[in-house]
């Protein structure tokens, strides 16, 4: 008996761009609407992110159970682990799917990496790429597979833009030029600005507006 | 008398062998150091010769008498389409993996290997074994999964064992390279020097019975356990 595939959201982006914090912000918003998520965090050199999310979301906020945040090492190859050989991630997710079939969504954080990261479609159904403004407004113009091909581009840390001389109108113009019609969202994860929009995309484009499973059952 | 058809079949089996031993084949082995990372972080500097001796110890006292023997037995059962016997060796090798991290990694690699090949092969016993894993009657440890896959690909048993011991050696040497313990030419030299051991270990273990499976490498077990407890790590094992 194989468990049914639970919709999977991949989140990738350069080191420190705010992947973990984005997850910490969207999971409570989803939970408030009744959606349960599990998390697999691919960390490059530690379990710090998984431990942080487990502590914050499970232990402190009690939104999910502690075994629903799993950390995974990638042998120093974070892009390989989500793209050309996602076997360890898939294996862990399949275990999650059969143990926790009530989940509405599984979120996979890739290890921080360079701008060519993409997710294997076998691993993730929807791919958010998150960059921040602190590298300057030349991204997204410089492209890279992540920025070009992701389903949703998140431009994070917009509060820092004035401090690093990044012009958000340039970033917006270039995101449109590089991505055509595909969506992008400006976010400040510190204040929560833009988080509602990201969550709306998730509910509409990955969950297809289906009601939370635990509610549907009742 | 060998025909062109026979030659073509053998060539295809050789190619399948290369496919399975390629580090590009998706089994996640690039993310395993089998405990080497714990040695690295203990601060011990090891030279290329020491790394070679370490891998030899793994092969002679752990992977050879346990995994290689399991592979040989599983291959025979797969060739005879005996699922029940296959499940017996599946359990035996699973229960011999003492360290949880190593045990989990082995079944995750094995499961994904079987699943990958099933996506393009209609080999019957491979399909049955995959169903047994999905149904919870089998664990799917890597040596058994590889044996079933090799049988499906018509790769001879001994060659399948070479694939396993070679891939294992490459994954440790690869980890050493990424940890900066070796430079790239040294890595290839170590692999070259391991070839006689790989051949010898295969011969010694490929035809032994299930009762004869053993392993004894306590210092390696301890290293692997200490890896399991490390807080900050780059490798799964
Ligand atoms: N000012 C500001 N800081 C932010 C914002 N979002 C995240 N940060 C900070 O950026 C740092 C890195 O955030 P993380 O969420 O850990 O980034 P990450 O992408 O998960 O990092 P890795 O997984 O290590 O690659 C943290 O110190 C956050 O507090 C933001 O919108 N504005
Ligand atoms: Mg992170």
Short mmCIF file of C-alpha atoms and ligand atoms in Angstrom, two decimals:
data_model
loop_
_atom_site.label_atom_id
_atom_site.label_comp_id
_atom_site.label_asym_id
_atom_site.label_seq_id
_atom_site.Cartn_x
_atom_site.Cartn_y
_atom_site.Cartn_z
CA UNK A 1 0.00 0.00 0.00
CA UNK A 2 1.50 3.30 -1.00
CA UNK A 3 0.38 6.52 0.61
CA UNK A 4 -1.12 9.17 -1.58
CA UNK A 5 1.18 11.93 -2.74
CA UNK A 6 0.79 15.03 -0.61
CA UNK A 7 1.35 18.34 -2.45
CA UNK A 8 4.98 19.42 -2.13
CA UNK A 9 6.38 22.91 -2.05
CA UNK A 10 10.11 23.40 -2.68
CA UNK A 11 11.81 26.54 -1.39
CA UNK A 12 15.26 27.33 -2.74
CA UNK A 13 17.55 30.31 -2.69
CA UNK A 14 21.03 31.59 -1.93
CA UNK A 15 22.62 31.22 1.51
CA UNK A 16 20.86 33.37 4.10
CA UNK A 17 18.22 34.80 1.76
CA UNK A 18 15.46 33.95 4.25
CA UNK A 19 14.21 30.45 3.31
CA UNK A 20 13.83 29.25 6.89
CA UNK A 21 12.22 32.46 8.08
CA UNK A 22 9.76 32.41 5.18
CA UNK A 23 8.68 28.92 6.27
CA UNK A 24 8.40 30.11 9.87
CA UNK A 25 6.06 32.85 8.66
CA UNK A 26 3.88 30.94 6.23
CA UNK A 27 3.28 27.81 8.32
CA UNK A 28 1.34 29.66 11.07
CA UNK A 29 -0.77 31.49 8.45
CA UNK A 30 -1.59 28.17 6.79
CA UNK A 31 -2.29 26.60 10.20
CA UNK A 32 -4.72 29.39 11.07
CA UNK A 33 -6.68 28.45 7.96
CA UNK A 34 -6.62 24.80 9.02
CA UNK A 35 -3.83 23.53 6.73
CA UNK A 36 -1.27 21.15 8.26
CA UNK A 37 2.27 21.15 6.90
CA UNK A 38 5.33 18.95 7.37
CA UNK A 39 8.83 20.31 6.80
CA UNK A 40 12.06 18.80 5.47
CA UNK A 41 15.02 21.13 5.83
CA UNK A 42 18.15 20.41 3.80
CA UNK A 43 20.94 22.04 5.73
CA UNK A 44 24.42 22.38 4.36
CA UNK A 45 26.46 21.99 7.51
CA UNK A 46 24.20 21.69 10.48
CA UNK A 47 20.78 20.90 11.80
CA UNK A 48 20.41 24.44 13.00
CA UNK A 49 17.52 25.43 10.72
CA UNK A 50 15.55 22.26 11.42
CA UNK A 51 16.16 22.66 15.16
CA UNK A 52 15.11 26.31 15.00
CA UNK A 53 11.88 25.56 13.14
CA UNK A 54 11.08 22.63 15.40
CA UNK A 55 11.60 24.79 18.46
CA UNK A 56 9.65 27.73 17.10
CA UNK A 57 6.75 26.04 15.27
CA UNK A 58 6.36 22.84 17.28
CA UNK A 59 7.66 23.36 20.80
CA UNK A 60 6.77 27.03 21.28
CA UNK A 61 3.74 27.60 19.05
CA UNK A 62 2.43 24.01 19.08
CA UNK A 63 1.34 24.30 15.44
CA UNK A 64 2.74 20.93 14.41
CA UNK A 65 4.27 17.91 16.09
CA UNK A 66 8.01 17.82 16.61
CA UNK A 67 8.59 14.86 14.27
CA UNK A 68 7.16 16.90 11.43
CA UNK A 69 10.35 18.92 11.11
CA UNK A 70 13.15 16.80 9.70
CA UNK A 71 16.70 17.96 9.00
CA UNK A 72 18.71 16.38 6.20
CA UNK A 73 22.41 16.64 5.39
CA UNK A 74 23.41 16.81 1.74
CA UNK A 75 27.08 15.86 1.61
CA UNK A 76 27.98 19.40 0.65
CA UNK A 77 25.86 19.18 -2.51
CA UNK A 78 22.61 21.04 -1.74
CA UNK A 79 21.61 21.41 -5.38
CA UNK A 80 22.20 17.71 -6.12
CA UNK A 81 19.94 16.77 -3.21
CA UNK A 82 16.94 18.58 -4.69
CA UNK A 83 17.67 18.27 -8.38
CA UNK A 84 19.63 15.43 -9.96
CA UNK A 85 19.57 12.97 -7.09
CA UNK A 86 16.65 13.76 -4.77
CA UNK A 87 16.44 10.14 -3.57
CA UNK A 88 17.09 10.88 0.13
CA UNK A 89 14.52 13.68 0.17
CA UNK A 90 11.95 11.59 -1.66
CA UNK A 91 12.52 8.66 0.67
CA UNK A 92 11.97 10.82 3.75
CA UNK A 93 8.90 12.45 2.24
CA UNK A 94 7.37 9.10 1.33
CA UNK A 95 7.88 8.01 4.94
CA UNK A 96 6.13 11.20 6.05
CA UNK A 97 3.28 10.63 3.59
CA UNK A 98 2.55 7.17 4.91
CA UNK A 99 2.88 8.15 8.58
CA UNK A 100 1.00 11.46 8.46
CA UNK A 101 -1.56 11.13 5.70
CA UNK A 102 -3.58 14.02 7.16
CA UNK A 103 -0.98 16.57 6.03
CA UNK A 104 -2.09 19.08 3.42
CA UNK A 105 1.37 20.16 2.35
CA UNK A 106 5.01 19.15 2.64
CA UNK A 107 7.56 21.96 2.49
CA UNK A 108 11.12 21.22 1.42
CA UNK A 109 13.78 23.82 2.16
CA UNK A 110 16.86 23.37 0.01
CA UNK A 111 20.28 24.09 1.43
CA UNK A 112 21.51 27.59 0.64
CA UNK A 113 23.18 27.48 -2.73
CA UNK A 114 24.05 29.38 -5.88
CA UNK A 115 21.50 30.86 -8.26
CA UNK A 116 21.25 27.82 -10.52
CA UNK A 117 19.27 25.77 -8.01
CA UNK A 118 16.02 24.26 -9.24
CA UNK A 119 13.87 21.46 -7.84
CA UNK A 120 13.32 18.16 -9.57
CA UNK A 121 9.63 17.93 -10.52
CA UNK A 122 9.75 14.44 -9.00
CA UNK A 123 10.47 16.09 -5.66
CA UNK A 124 8.45 19.31 -5.65
CA UNK A 125 5.19 20.26 -7.35
CA UNK A 126 5.72 23.97 -6.89
CA UNK A 127 8.94 25.90 -6.55
CA UNK A 128 9.47 29.18 -4.71
CA UNK A 129 12.83 30.84 -5.23
CA UNK A 130 13.76 33.45 -2.66
CA UNK A 131 16.43 36.10 -3.08
CA UNK A 132 17.05 39.11 -0.91
CA UNK A 133 17.87 42.68 -1.80
CA UNK A 134 21.17 42.79 0.04
CA UNK A 135 23.13 41.50 -2.94
CA UNK A 136 22.02 44.66 -4.77
CA UNK A 137 19.32 45.23 -7.37
CA UNK A 138 21.28 43.45 -10.13
CA UNK A 139 19.38 40.27 -9.25
CA UNK A 140 16.97 39.31 -10.86
CA UNK A 141 18.56 40.87 -13.96
CA UNK A 142 21.49 38.46 -13.77
CA UNK A 143 19.00 35.62 -14.19
CA UNK A 144 20.00 32.09 -13.20
CA UNK A 145 17.76 29.04 -13.47
CA UNK A 146 16.20 29.53 -10.04
CA UNK A 147 15.02 33.08 -10.71
CA UNK A 148 13.92 32.33 -14.26
CA UNK A 149 12.09 29.07 -13.83
CA UNK A 150 10.55 29.17 -10.34
CA UNK A 151 6.78 29.27 -10.01
CA UNK A 152 6.94 32.16 -7.57
CA UNK A 153 9.84 34.55 -7.04
CA UNK A 154 10.09 36.05 -3.55
CA UNK A 155 12.24 39.15 -3.16
CA UNK A 156 12.91 39.30 0.56
CA UNK A 157 14.36 41.77 3.07
CA UNK A 158 12.93 44.81 1.28
CA UNK A 159 13.42 46.72 4.54
CA UNK A 160 17.15 46.61 3.79
CA UNK A 161 16.86 48.12 0.32
CA UNK A 162 17.67 51.74 1.33
CA UNK A 163 20.69 50.56 3.31
CA UNK A 164 22.30 48.72 0.42
CA UNK A 165 21.24 51.16 -2.28
CA UNK A 166 18.95 48.64 -3.96
CA UNK A 167 16.20 50.12 -6.10
CA UNK A 168 13.04 48.00 -5.84
CA UNK A 169 11.55 49.50 -9.01
CA UNK A 170 14.54 48.19 -10.95
CA UNK A 171 14.11 44.76 -9.38
CA UNK A 172 10.43 44.78 -10.25
CA UNK A 173 11.08 45.82 -13.84
CA UNK A 174 13.76 43.15 -14.30
CA UNK A 175 11.71 40.43 -12.62
CA UNK A 176 8.96 41.13 -15.16
CA UNK A 177 11.41 41.18 -18.05
CA UNK A 178 13.04 37.89 -17.03
CA UNK A 179 9.92 36.05 -15.90
CA UNK A 180 7.20 37.27 -18.20
CA UNK A 181 3.82 36.64 -16.62
CA UNK A 182 5.07 34.47 -13.78
CA UNK A 183 4.46 35.99 -10.35
CA UNK A 184 6.83 37.65 -7.90
CA UNK A 185 6.22 39.05 -4.42
CA UNK A 186 8.14 41.62 -2.39
CA UNK A 187 8.48 40.45 1.20
CA UNK A 188 9.73 41.68 4.52
CA UNK A 189 9.80 38.54 6.64
CA UNK A 190 10.63 40.56 9.73
CA UNK A 191 7.30 42.44 9.67
CA UNK A 192 5.28 39.88 7.73
CA UNK A 193 4.73 42.21 4.78
CA UNK A 194 3.93 40.15 1.66
CA UNK A 195 3.48 36.89 3.58
CA UNK A 196 -0.28 36.87 2.99
CA UNK A 197 0.31 37.08 -0.76
CA UNK A 198 2.77 34.18 -0.68
CA UNK A 199 0.27 32.11 1.27
CA UNK A 200 -2.50 32.96 -1.20
CA UNK A 201 -0.31 31.67 -4.03
CA UNK A 202 0.29 28.46 -2.11
CA UNK A 203 -3.38 27.87 -1.42
CA UNK A 204 -4.42 28.69 -4.97
CA UNK A 205 -1.59 27.25 -7.04
CA UNK A 206 -0.49 24.17 -5.04
CA UNK A 207 -3.50 23.24 -2.97
CA UNK A 208 -5.94 24.34 -5.69
CA UNK A 209 -8.20 25.88 -3.05
CA UNK A 210 -9.05 22.45 -1.65
CA UNK A 211 -10.24 22.63 1.96
CA UNK A 212 -7.93 21.41 4.74
CA UNK A 213 -8.05 17.62 5.05
CA UNK A 214 -8.75 17.55 8.76
CA UNK A 215 -11.75 19.84 8.23
CA UNK A 216 -12.95 17.96 5.16
CA UNK A 217 -13.01 14.77 7.23
CA UNK A 218 -15.30 16.19 9.90
CA UNK B 1 29.51 -20.83 -29.59
CA UNK B 2 28.78 -17.22 -28.91
CA UNK B 3 26.53 -15.34 -31.27
CA UNK B 4 26.25 -11.65 -31.99
CA UNK B 5 23.08 -11.66 -29.90
CA UNK B 6 24.93 -13.05 -26.88
CA UNK B 7 27.63 -10.42 -27.27
CA UNK B 8 25.06 -7.68 -27.46
CA UNK B 9 23.35 -8.96 -24.30
CA UNK B 10 26.66 -9.05 -22.46
CA UNK B 11 27.59 -5.59 -23.62
CA UNK B 12 24.22 -4.29 -22.43
CA UNK B 13 24.78 -5.97 -19.05
CA UNK B 14 28.21 -4.31 -18.85
CA UNK B 15 26.62 -0.96 -19.56
CA UNK B 16 24.01 -1.60 -16.88
CA UNK B 17 26.83 -2.33 -14.47
CA UNK B 18 28.39 1.02 -15.30
CA UNK B 19 25.02 2.68 -14.91
CA UNK B 20 24.51 1.25 -11.41
CA UNK B 21 28.02 2.09 -10.23
CA UNK B 22 28.01 5.61 -11.64
CA UNK B 23 27.89 8.19 -8.86
CA UNK B 24 25.27 9.88 -11.06
CA UNK B 25 22.88 7.01 -10.37
CA UNK B 26 20.33 8.34 -7.85
CA UNK B 27 20.91 6.53 -4.57
CA UNK B 28 22.00 9.53 -2.51
CA UNK B 29 25.41 8.01 -1.78
CA UNK B 30 27.19 11.31 -2.34
CA UNK B 31 25.66 12.40 0.95
CA UNK B 32 27.22 9.58 2.99
CA UNK B 33 30.66 9.48 4.55
CA UNK B 34 30.03 6.30 6.57
CA UNK B 35 31.51 7.90 9.64
CA UNK B 36 34.53 9.50 7.99
CA UNK B 37 33.19 12.96 8.81
CA UNK B 38 33.35 12.09 12.52
CA UNK B 39 37.04 11.25 12.15
CA UNK B 40 37.58 14.52 10.33
CA UNK B 41 35.95 16.58 13.08
CA UNK B 42 37.80 14.68 15.80
CA UNK B 43 40.76 16.64 14.49
CA UNK B 44 42.74 13.61 13.38
CA UNK B 45 44.67 14.21 10.20
CA UNK B 46 44.74 11.09 8.09
CA UNK B 47 46.98 10.41 5.16
CA UNK B 48 45.94 8.74 1.92
CA UNK B 49 47.45 5.40 3.02
CA UNK B 50 45.52 5.51 6.27
CA UNK B 51 42.30 6.22 4.43
CA UNK B 52 43.00 3.24 2.18
CA UNK B 53 43.56 1.00 5.21
CA UNK B 54 40.38 2.29 6.79
CA UNK B 55 38.33 1.47 3.70
CA UNK B 56 39.97 -1.97 3.63
CA UNK B 57 38.82 -2.56 7.20
CA UNK B 58 35.27 -1.59 6.27
CA UNK B 59 35.37 -3.95 3.31
CA UNK B 60 36.98 -6.90 5.06
CA UNK B 61 35.14 -6.77 8.36
CA UNK B 62 31.79 -5.19 7.59
CA UNK B 63 30.67 -4.71 3.98
CA UNK B 64 32.29 -7.96 2.77
CA UNK B 65 31.09 -10.60 5.26
CA UNK B 66 27.70 -8.95 5.79
CA UNK B 67 26.51 -6.92 2.77
CA UNK B 68 28.39 -8.83 0.08
CA UNK B 69 27.18 -12.18 1.38
CA UNK B 70 23.62 -10.82 1.60
CA UNK B 71 23.89 -9.63 -1.98
CA UNK B 72 25.04 -13.08 -3.17
CA UNK B 73 22.19 -14.85 -1.40
CA UNK B 74 19.59 -12.31 -2.51
CA UNK B 75 20.79 -12.60 -6.09
CA UNK B 76 20.25 -16.36 -6.11
CA UNK B 77 16.74 -15.99 -4.69
CA UNK B 78 15.91 -13.24 -7.16
CA UNK B 79 17.15 -15.42 -10.04
CA UNK B 80 14.80 -18.19 -8.85
CA UNK B 81 11.97 -15.70 -8.23
CA UNK B 82 11.75 -16.80 -4.61
CA UNK B 83 10.25 -13.79 -2.87
CA UNK B 84 9.90 -15.45 0.54
CA UNK B 85 13.59 -16.29 0.69
CA UNK B 86 14.41 -12.81 -0.53
CA UNK B 87 12.48 -11.35 2.38
CA UNK B 88 14.47 -13.55 4.75
CA UNK B 89 17.79 -12.09 3.67
CA UNK B 90 16.21 -8.61 3.57
CA UNK B 91 15.45 -8.97 7.29
CA UNK B 92 18.79 -10.56 8.12
CA UNK B 93 20.96 -7.80 6.67
CA UNK B 94 18.63 -5.09 7.99
CA UNK B 95 18.95 -6.41 11.51
CA UNK B 96 22.74 -6.55 11.23
CA UNK B 97 23.05 -2.82 10.65
CA UNK B 98 23.69 -1.69 14.18
CA UNK B 99 23.77 2.06 13.76
CA UNK B 100 20.41 3.63 13.00
CA UNK B 101 21.79 6.33 10.74
CA UNK B 102 23.54 3.69 8.61
CA UNK B 103 20.50 1.41 8.62
CA UNK B 104 18.16 4.21 7.52
CA UNK B 105 20.55 5.33 4.80
CA UNK B 106 20.86 1.77 3.48
CA UNK B 107 17.11 1.25 3.18
CA UNK B 108 16.54 4.69 1.69
CA UNK B 109 19.16 4.06 -1.01
CA UNK B 110 17.89 0.55 -1.63
CA UNK B 111 14.25 1.57 -1.84
CA UNK B 112 14.95 4.38 -4.28
CA UNK B 113 17.17 2.11 -6.38
CA UNK B 114 14.38 -0.43 -6.80
CA UNK B 115 11.81 2.24 -7.47
CA UNK B 116 13.98 3.91 -10.08
CA UNK B 117 14.54 0.71 -12.03
CA UNK B 118 10.92 -0.30 -11.77
CA UNK B 119 9.99 2.91 -13.55
CA UNK B 120 11.45 1.48 -16.75
CA UNK B 121 11.77 -2.29 -16.21
CA UNK B 122 8.96 -4.83 -16.02
CA UNK B 123 11.10 -7.46 -14.30
CA UNK B 124 8.70 -9.53 -12.22
CA UNK B 125 10.63 -10.22 -9.03
CA UNK B 126 11.80 -6.60 -8.89
CA UNK B 127 8.17 -5.50 -9.05
CA UNK B 128 7.24 -7.99 -6.32
CA UNK B 129 10.10 -6.84 -4.11
CA UNK B 130 9.08 -3.20 -4.58
CA UNK B 131 5.50 -4.10 -3.67
CA UNK B 132 6.77 -5.89 -0.56
CA UNK B 133 8.72 -2.78 0.48
CA UNK B 134 5.70 -0.55 -0.11
CA UNK B 135 3.50 -2.97 1.77
CA UNK B 136 5.80 -3.10 4.77
CA UNK B 137 6.84 -6.76 4.34
CA UNK B 138 10.38 -5.80 3.31
CA UNK B 139 12.81 -3.09 4.37
CA UNK B 140 14.75 -2.66 1.12
CA UNK B 141 18.38 -2.53 2.34
CA UNK B 142 20.82 -1.57 -0.40
CA UNK B 143 22.62 -4.96 -0.87
CA UNK B 144 19.34 -6.79 -1.45
CA UNK B 145 17.96 -4.03 -3.67
CA UNK B 146 21.13 -4.05 -5.74
CA UNK B 147 21.01 -7.85 -6.09
CA UNK B 148 17.44 -7.69 -7.36
CA UNK B 149 18.33 -4.87 -9.76
CA UNK B 150 21.42 -6.72 -11.04
CA UNK B 151 19.35 -9.82 -11.67
CA UNK B 152 16.87 -7.75 -13.64
CA UNK B 153 19.69 -6.27 -15.72
CA UNK B 154 21.33 -9.71 -16.30
CA UNK B 155 24.48 -8.53 -14.54
CA UNK B 156 26.33 -11.58 -13.16
CA UNK B 157 26.30 -11.95 -9.37
CA UNK B 158 30.04 -11.38 -8.83
CA UNK B 159 29.92 -8.24 -10.94
CA UNK B 160 27.03 -6.94 -8.88
CA UNK B 161 29.17 -7.38 -5.78
CA UNK B 162 32.00 -5.46 -7.45
CA UNK B 163 29.54 -2.65 -8.16
CA UNK B 164 28.56 -2.49 -4.51
CA UNK B 165 32.07 -2.57 -3.05
CA UNK B 166 33.31 -0.10 -5.64
CA UNK B 167 30.43 2.34 -5.03
CA UNK B 168 30.99 2.09 -1.31
CA UNK B 169 34.72 2.82 -1.69
CA UNK B 170 34.03 5.73 -4.02
CA UNK B 171 31.53 7.25 -1.61
CA UNK B 172 34.08 7.29 1.22
CA UNK B 173 36.86 8.61 -1.00
CA UNK B 174 34.42 11.22 -2.38
CA UNK B 175 33.58 12.31 1.15
CA UNK B 176 37.30 12.57 1.95
CA UNK B 177 37.79 14.80 -1.08
CA UNK B 178 34.90 17.07 -0.16
CA UNK B 179 36.15 17.31 3.41
CA UNK B 180 39.52 18.36 2.04
CA UNK B 181 41.29 15.32 3.52
CA UNK B 182 42.70 14.27 0.14
CA UNK B 183 43.45 15.86 -3.19
CA UNK B 184 41.87 14.55 -6.35
CA UNK B 185 44.78 12.48 -7.76
CA UNK B 186 45.30 10.85 -4.36
CA UNK B 187 41.63 9.88 -4.37
CA UNK B 188 42.05 7.98 -7.63
CA UNK B 189 45.24 6.35 -6.37
CA UNK B 190 43.43 5.10 -3.27
CA UNK B 191 40.62 3.67 -5.42
CA UNK B 192 43.19 1.98 -7.65
CA UNK B 193 44.97 0.47 -4.67
CA UNK B 194 41.69 -0.84 -3.29
CA UNK B 195 40.95 -2.89 -6.41
CA UNK B 196 42.73 -6.08 -5.25
CA UNK B 197 40.91 -5.90 -1.91
CA UNK B 198 37.56 -5.42 -3.64
CA UNK B 199 38.20 -8.47 -5.82
CA UNK B 200 39.42 -10.57 -2.90
CA UNK B 201 36.56 -9.61 -0.61
CA UNK B 202 34.03 -10.40 -3.34
CA UNK B 203 35.49 -13.87 -3.94
CA UNK B 204 35.62 -14.62 -0.24
CA UNK B 205 32.04 -13.65 0.51
CA UNK B 206 29.79 -13.91 -2.51
CA UNK B 207 28.94 -17.60 -2.10
CA UNK B 208 28.46 -17.93 1.63
CA UNK B 209 25.19 -19.01 3.29
CA UNK B 210 22.89 -16.80 5.32
CA UNK B 211 24.08 -18.39 8.58
CA UNK B 212 27.58 -17.32 7.64
CA UNK B 213 26.85 -13.59 7.58
CA UNK B 214 28.93 -11.72 10.12
CA UNK B 215 30.66 -8.44 10.82
CA UNK B 216 33.12 -7.32 13.42
CA UNK B 217 34.47 -3.80 13.29
CA UNK B 218 33.69 -2.30 16.70
CA UNK B 219 35.91 0.73 16.23
CA UNK B 220 34.02 1.58 13.05
CA UNK B 221 30.70 1.09 14.82
CA UNK B 222 31.83 3.55 17.46
CA UNK B 223 32.92 6.10 14.85
CA UNK B 224 29.56 5.77 13.12
CA UNK B 225 27.69 6.17 16.39
CA UNK B 226 29.66 9.28 17.21
CA UNK B 227 28.76 10.66 13.79
CA UNK B 228 25.11 10.03 14.55
CA UNK B 229 25.45 12.22 17.63
CA UNK B 230 27.25 15.11 15.96
CA UNK B 231 25.28 18.33 15.97
CA UNK B 232 26.70 19.96 12.94
CA UNK B 233 27.32 17.82 9.91
CA UNK B 234 27.55 17.86 6.17
CA UNK B 235 26.93 14.13 5.61
CA UNK B 236 23.94 11.92 6.44
CA UNK B 237 26.20 9.15 7.78
N1 LIG C 1 16.10 42.64 7.73
C1 LIG C 1 15.59 41.47 7.37
N2 LIG C 1 16.21 40.34 7.77
C2 LIG C 1 15.68 39.16 7.41
C3 LIG C 1 14.50 39.06 6.64
N3 LIG C 1 14.22 37.76 6.41
C4 LIG C 1 15.20 37.07 7.04
N4 LIG C 1 16.08 37.89 7.66
C5 LIG C 1 17.27 37.52 8.42
O1 LIG C 1 18.19 36.89 7.56
C6 LIG C 1 18.92 35.88 8.20
C7 LIG C 1 18.89 34.58 7.47
O2 LIG C 1 17.55 34.10 7.41
P1 LIG C 1 17.23 32.57 7.25
O3 LIG C 1 15.76 32.44 7.19
O4 LIG C 1 17.97 31.75 8.24
O5 LIG C 1 17.86 32.34 5.81
P2 LIG C 1 18.04 30.95 5.00
O6 LIG C 1 17.86 31.28 3.57
O7 LIG C 1 17.16 29.92 5.58
O8 LIG C 1 19.55 30.60 5.31
P3 LIG C 1 20.34 29.23 4.99
O9 LIG C 1 19.35 28.12 5.10
O10 LIG C 1 21.40 29.17 6.02
O11 LIG C 1 20.88 29.39 3.60
C8 LIG C 1 18.32 35.76 9.59
O12 LIG C 1 19.15 36.39 10.50
C9 LIG C 1 16.99 36.46 9.48
O13 LIG C 1 16.61 37.07 10.69
C10 LIG C 1 13.86 40.29 6.22
O14 LIG C 1 12.84 40.32 5.53
N5 LIG C 1 14.46 41.44 6.61
MG1 LIG C 2 17.64 27.97 6.16
#
